[in-house]
Amino acid sequence: MTTTCKAPSATGVVPLRFEPYRDCSESELRARILAAKRDLGDSLLILGHHYQQDEVIQYADLRGDSYKLSQLASKSQACRAIVFCGVHFMAETADILSRGEVAVYLPDLTAGCSMADMADLESVEAAWEDLAEWIDPAEVMPVTYINSAADLKAFCGRHGGIVCTSSNARAVLDWSFARRRRVLFFPDQHLGRNTARTLGIPLDQMRVWNPREPLGGNTPEQITASRVLLWKGHCSVHQMFKPEHVTRFRQRFPGGKVLVHPECMMQVVDAADLVGSTEFIITTIEQAPAGSTWGVGTELHLVNRLAHDHPDQHIHFLSPMVCMCATMYRIDLPHLAWCLDNLAQDTPVNRIQVPAETANWARIALQRMLEVK
Ligand code: 13P
Ligand code: SF4
């Protein structure tokens, strides 16, 4: 490959440094990515989440929402390496589900999820102990949104619990209530509340659990009366969508439909016409007739791509503010090229490897999720 990029030369076992990739031109980075993909062939699978920027997602072999990406990872044994264009919890999930037979890499280790960071194992274990003083833990099903660290998935595995995604949260709550009287749902209070409401659970039987307050900020009576305990976490991107944005859209486009992600707050979900995961949002628009008008409440890169891919429809971003997932955005061409070059010269970098004990318990909770219909 001819390139003027001053990337360090391969010196046997020494991994290539990242810094020179920052100075590479876009065309050099693209050439490197294509060359590495060619060299690695079928041993490499690049998975990409729908929120990735266009310049990155185009190199993904397969893309999806969190549920689809989990399924793909669990069936990925044909390759030797997965490079995950997404965020940390997604790469961890892929590592857990691919059972160590496939090595998983995240091109930038700082690509996290601010919502996932809102619940940690220590706080969840403390909450579990606090609850046990007032209610029987055997009647509480721990449910973690897939946007969480592997050790929280393992906590659910150990306690008979389960993982959910935005596309199967209702089925997972059905599964949970068929087995236990109450649910402790973390870390996204909005997905938990929006989903529990679809099961007809009244708001006064849902309590927010604030990990910074004694008994989560609740009285013992409120805890004993509760069916759902909602961890006080949220998505910093989806909390930017407000009910007034829906009102404004409807005033501007009276025939238009509002389509939002269930991480949005309840008042936005209530005001919307349709609610679902990123895959659902994409499929809904793909199947809509030409001339349809949409106000879409989810991450900006995906909405811009939908607008670009469906010029026959009128697709509007629901919020007047820019709502981008800053951490997804950290996976860029320089990081992808650097990660792939290192894989191709057999000096892999940024492997995500969940410790075996954690992975085993987390896999149990994830398998339960994959088996729920
Ligand atoms: P999906 O599973 O709907 O793609 O959502 C993932 C996510 O992080 C949304 O913020
Ligand atoms: Fe996390 Fe929100 Fe980004 Fe999704 S959009 S990865 S929930 S911060």
PDB file of N, CA and C in Angstrom, residues 5-47:
ATOM      1  N   CYS A   5       1.460   8.418   5.231  1.00  0.00           N
ATOM      2  CA  CYS A   5       1.249   8.472   6.669  1.00  0.00           C
ATOM      3  C   CYS A   5       2.467   7.919   7.393  1.00  0.00           C
ATOM      4  N   LYS A   6       2.935   8.636   8.430  1.00  0.00           N
ATOM      5  CA  LYS A   6       4.143   8.203   9.125  1.00  0.00           C
ATOM      6  C   LYS A   6       3.810   7.280  10.306  1.00  0.00           C
ATOM      7  N   ALA A   7       3.028   6.275  10.062  1.00  0.00           N
ATOM      8  CA  ALA A   7       2.772   5.294  11.116  1.00  0.00           C
ATOM      9  C   ALA A   7       4.049   4.505  11.357  1.00  0.00           C
ATOM     10  N   PRO A   8       4.311   4.093  12.606  1.00  0.00           N
ATOM     11  CA  PRO A   8       5.546   3.353  12.869  1.00  0.00           C
ATOM     12  C   PRO A   8       5.556   2.036  12.107  1.00  0.00           C
ATOM     13  N   SER A   9       6.714   1.625  11.702  1.00  0.00           N
ATOM     14  CA  SER A   9       6.764   0.374  10.953  1.00  0.00           C
ATOM     15  C   SER A   9       6.575  -0.804  11.906  1.00  0.00           C
ATOM     16  N   ALA A  10       6.106  -1.898  11.371  1.00  0.00           N
ATOM     17  CA  ALA A  10       5.918  -3.093  12.185  1.00  0.00           C
ATOM     18  C   ALA A  10       7.284  -3.643  12.600  1.00  0.00           C
ATOM     19  N   THR A  11       7.483  -3.829  13.879  1.00  0.00           N
ATOM     20  CA  THR A  11       8.772  -4.360  14.340  1.00  0.00           C
ATOM     21  C   THR A  11       8.503  -5.600  15.164  1.00  0.00           C
ATOM     22  N   GLY A  12       8.017  -6.618  14.517  1.00  0.00           N
ATOM     23  CA  GLY A  12       7.762  -7.866  15.220  1.00  0.00           C
ATOM     24  C   GLY A  12       6.674  -7.719  16.247  1.00  0.00           C
ATOM     25  N   VAL A  13       7.059  -7.788  17.537  1.00  0.00           N
ATOM     26  CA  VAL A  13       6.051  -7.840  18.590  1.00  0.00           C
ATOM     27  C   VAL A  13       5.653  -6.454  19.112  1.00  0.00           C
ATOM     28  N   VAL A  14       6.243  -5.412  18.604  1.00  0.00           N
ATOM     29  CA  VAL A  14       5.939  -4.087  19.165  1.00  0.00           C
ATOM     30  C   VAL A  14       4.668  -3.530  18.540  1.00  0.00           C
ATOM     31  N   PRO A  15       3.638  -3.247  19.356  1.00  0.00           N
ATOM     32  CA  PRO A  15       2.414  -2.701  18.758  1.00  0.00           C
ATOM     33  C   PRO A  15       2.657  -1.314  18.170  1.00  0.00           C
ATOM     34  N   LEU A  16       1.942  -1.004  17.142  1.00  0.00           N
ATOM     35  CA  LEU A  16       2.004   0.326  16.536  1.00  0.00           C
ATOM     36  C   LEU A  16       1.436   1.346  17.517  1.00  0.00           C
ATOM     37  N   ARG A  17       2.078   2.490  17.628  1.00  0.00           N
ATOM     38  CA  ARG A  17       1.567   3.545  18.523  1.00  0.00           C
ATOM     39  C   ARG A  17       0.385   4.246  17.856  1.00  0.00           C
ATOM     40  N   PHE A  18      -0.509   4.769  18.692  1.00  0.00           N
ATOM     41  CA  PHE A  18      -1.689   5.431  18.134  1.00  0.00           C
ATOM     42  C   PHE A  18      -1.372   6.820  17.565  1.00  0.00           C
ATOM     43  N   GLU A  19      -0.493   7.562  18.241  1.00  0.00           N
ATOM     44  CA  GLU A  19      -0.337   8.994  17.931  1.00  0.00           C
ATOM     45  C   GLU A  19      -0.184   9.309  16.439  1.00  0.00           C
ATOM     46  N   PRO A  20       0.645   8.603  15.693  1.00  0.00           N
ATOM     47  CA  PRO A  20       0.802   8.964  14.270  1.00  0.00           C
ATOM     48  C   PRO A  20      -0.497   8.867  13.472  1.00  0.00           C
ATOM     49  N   TYR A  21      -1.424   8.073  13.945  1.00  0.00           N
ATOM     50  CA  TYR A  21      -2.680   7.921  13.192  1.00  0.00           C
ATOM     51  C   TYR A  21      -3.518   9.190  13.209  1.00  0.00           C
ATOM     52  N   ARG A  22      -3.292   9.996  14.277  1.00  0.00           N
ATOM     53  CA  ARG A  22      -4.030  11.270  14.340  1.00  0.00           C
ATOM     54  C   ARG A  22      -3.681  12.160  13.150  1.00  0.00           C
ATOM     55  N   ASP A  23      -2.445  12.032  12.663  1.00  0.00           N
ATOM     56  CA  ASP A  23      -1.973  12.922  11.584  1.00  0.00           C
ATOM     57  C   ASP A  23      -2.213  12.344  10.200  1.00  0.00           C
ATOM     58  N   CYS A  24      -2.725  11.141  10.121  1.00  0.00           N
ATOM     59  CA  CYS A  24      -2.987  10.548   8.807  1.00  0.00           C
ATOM     60  C   CYS A  24      -4.145  11.266   8.116  1.00  0.00           C
ATOM     61  N   SER A  25      -4.071  11.352   6.838  1.00  0.00           N
ATOM     62  CA  SER A  25      -5.203  11.934   6.098  1.00  0.00           C
ATOM     63  C   SER A  25      -6.337  10.910   6.090  1.00  0.00           C
ATOM     64  N   GLU A  26      -7.546  11.406   5.799  1.00  0.00           N
ATOM     65  CA  GLU A  26      -8.697  10.515   5.771  1.00  0.00           C
ATOM     66  C   GLU A  26      -8.500   9.407   4.729  1.00  0.00           C
ATOM     67  N   SER A  27      -7.962   9.797   3.572  1.00  0.00           N
ATOM     68  CA  SER A  27      -7.827   8.764   2.524  1.00  0.00           C
ATOM     69  C   SER A  27      -6.804   7.706   2.928  1.00  0.00           C
ATOM     70  N   GLU A  28      -5.749   8.114   3.654  1.00  0.00           N
ATOM     71  CA  GLU A  28      -4.772   7.123   4.124  1.00  0.00           C
ATOM     72  C   GLU A  28      -5.398   6.180   5.144  1.00  0.00           C
ATOM     73  N   LEU A  29      -6.196   6.767   6.041  1.00  0.00           N
ATOM     74  CA  LEU A  29      -6.848   5.926   7.046  1.00  0.00           C
ATOM     75  C   LEU A  29      -7.777   4.919   6.376  1.00  0.00           C
ATOM     76  N   ARG A  30      -8.520   5.409   5.391  1.00  0.00           N
ATOM     77  CA  ARG A  30      -9.448   4.505   4.686  1.00  0.00           C
ATOM     78  C   ARG A  30      -8.682   3.387   3.991  1.00  0.00           C
ATOM     79  N   ALA A  31      -7.573   3.740   3.366  1.00  0.00           N
ATOM     80  CA  ALA A  31      -6.766   2.725   2.669  1.00  0.00           C
ATOM     81  C   ALA A  31      -6.241   1.689   3.663  1.00  0.00           C
ATOM     82  N   ARG A  32      -5.819   2.150   4.817  1.00  0.00           N
ATOM     83  CA  ARG A  32      -5.309   1.222   5.845  1.00  0.00           C
ATOM     84  C   ARG A  32      -6.412   0.284   6.326  1.00  0.00           C
ATOM     85  N   ILE A  33      -7.592   0.843   6.558  1.00  0.00           N
ATOM     86  CA  ILE A  33      -8.699   0.008   7.046  1.00  0.00           C
ATOM     87  C   ILE A  33      -9.036  -1.063   6.019  1.00  0.00           C
ATOM     88  N   LEU A  34      -9.130  -0.666   4.766  1.00  0.00           N
ATOM     89  CA  LEU A  34      -9.486  -1.631   3.730  1.00  0.00           C
ATOM     90  C   LEU A  34      -8.403  -2.702   3.582  1.00  0.00           C
ATOM     91  N   ALA A  35      -7.140  -2.269   3.661  1.00  0.00           N
ATOM     92  CA  ALA A  35      -6.040  -3.238   3.523  1.00  0.00           C
ATOM     93  C   ALA A  35      -6.059  -4.228   4.685  1.00  0.00           C
ATOM     94  N   ALA A  36      -6.276  -3.733   5.902  1.00  0.00           N
ATOM     95  CA  ALA A  36      -6.294  -4.629   7.072  1.00  0.00           C
ATOM     96  C   ALA A  36      -7.477  -5.586   6.973  1.00  0.00           C
ATOM     97  N   LYS A  37      -8.608  -5.071   6.527  1.00  0.00           N
ATOM     98  CA  LYS A  37      -9.779  -5.954   6.383  1.00  0.00           C
ATOM     99  C   LYS A  37      -9.488  -7.062   5.372  1.00  0.00           C
ATOM    100  N   ARG A  38      -8.825  -6.668   4.294  1.00  0.00           N
ATOM    101  CA  ARG A  38      -8.483  -7.656   3.261  1.00  0.00           C
ATOM    102  C   ARG A  38      -7.535  -8.717   3.829  1.00  0.00           C
ATOM    103  N   ASP A  39      -6.496  -8.249   4.544  1.00  0.00           N
ATOM    104  CA  ASP A  39      -5.513  -9.184   5.123  1.00  0.00           C
ATOM    105  C   ASP A  39      -6.169 -10.138   6.101  1.00  0.00           C
ATOM    106  N   LEU A  40      -7.059  -9.626   6.912  1.00  0.00           N
ATOM    107  CA  LEU A  40      -7.634 -10.434   7.993  1.00  0.00           C
ATOM    108  C   LEU A  40      -8.759 -11.336   7.498  1.00  0.00           C
ATOM    109  N   GLY A  41      -9.378 -10.954   6.402  1.00  0.00           N
ATOM    110  CA  GLY A  41     -10.408 -11.798   5.776  1.00  0.00           C
ATOM    111  C   GLY A  41     -11.492 -12.220   6.752  1.00  0.00           C
ATOM    112  N   ASP A  42     -11.861 -13.503   6.658  1.00  0.00           N
ATOM    113  CA  ASP A  42     -12.970 -14.012   7.471  1.00  0.00           C
ATOM    114  C   ASP A  42     -12.632 -14.162   8.946  1.00  0.00           C
ATOM    115  N   SER A  43     -11.344 -13.996   9.282  1.00  0.00           N
ATOM    116  CA  SER A  43     -10.998 -14.123  10.713  1.00  0.00           C
ATOM    117  C   SER A  43     -11.475 -12.897  11.488  1.00  0.00           C
ATOM    118  N   LEU A  44     -11.838 -11.845  10.762  1.00  0.00           N
ATOM    119  CA  LEU A  44     -12.258 -10.591  11.407  1.00  0.00           C
ATOM    120  C   LEU A  44     -13.744 -10.347  11.177  1.00  0.00           C
ATOM    121  N   LEU A  45     -14.428  -9.927  12.262  1.00  0.00           N
ATOM    122  CA  LEU A  45     -15.817  -9.471  12.124  1.00  0.00           C
ATOM    123  C   LEU A  45     -15.899  -8.094  12.773  1.00  0.00           C
ATOM    124  N   ILE A  46     -16.320  -7.098  12.012  1.00  0.00           N
ATOM    125  CA  ILE A  46     -16.515  -5.764  12.602  1.00  0.00           C
ATOM    126  C   ILE A  46     -18.003  -5.587  12.857  1.00  0.00           C
ATOM    127  N   LEU A  47     -18.342  -5.394  14.133  1.00  0.00           N
ATOM    128  CA  LEU A  47     -19.733  -5.131  14.502  1.00  0.00           C
ATOM    129  C   LEU A  47     -19.888  -3.636  14.785  1.00  0.00           C
TER     130      LEU A  47
END
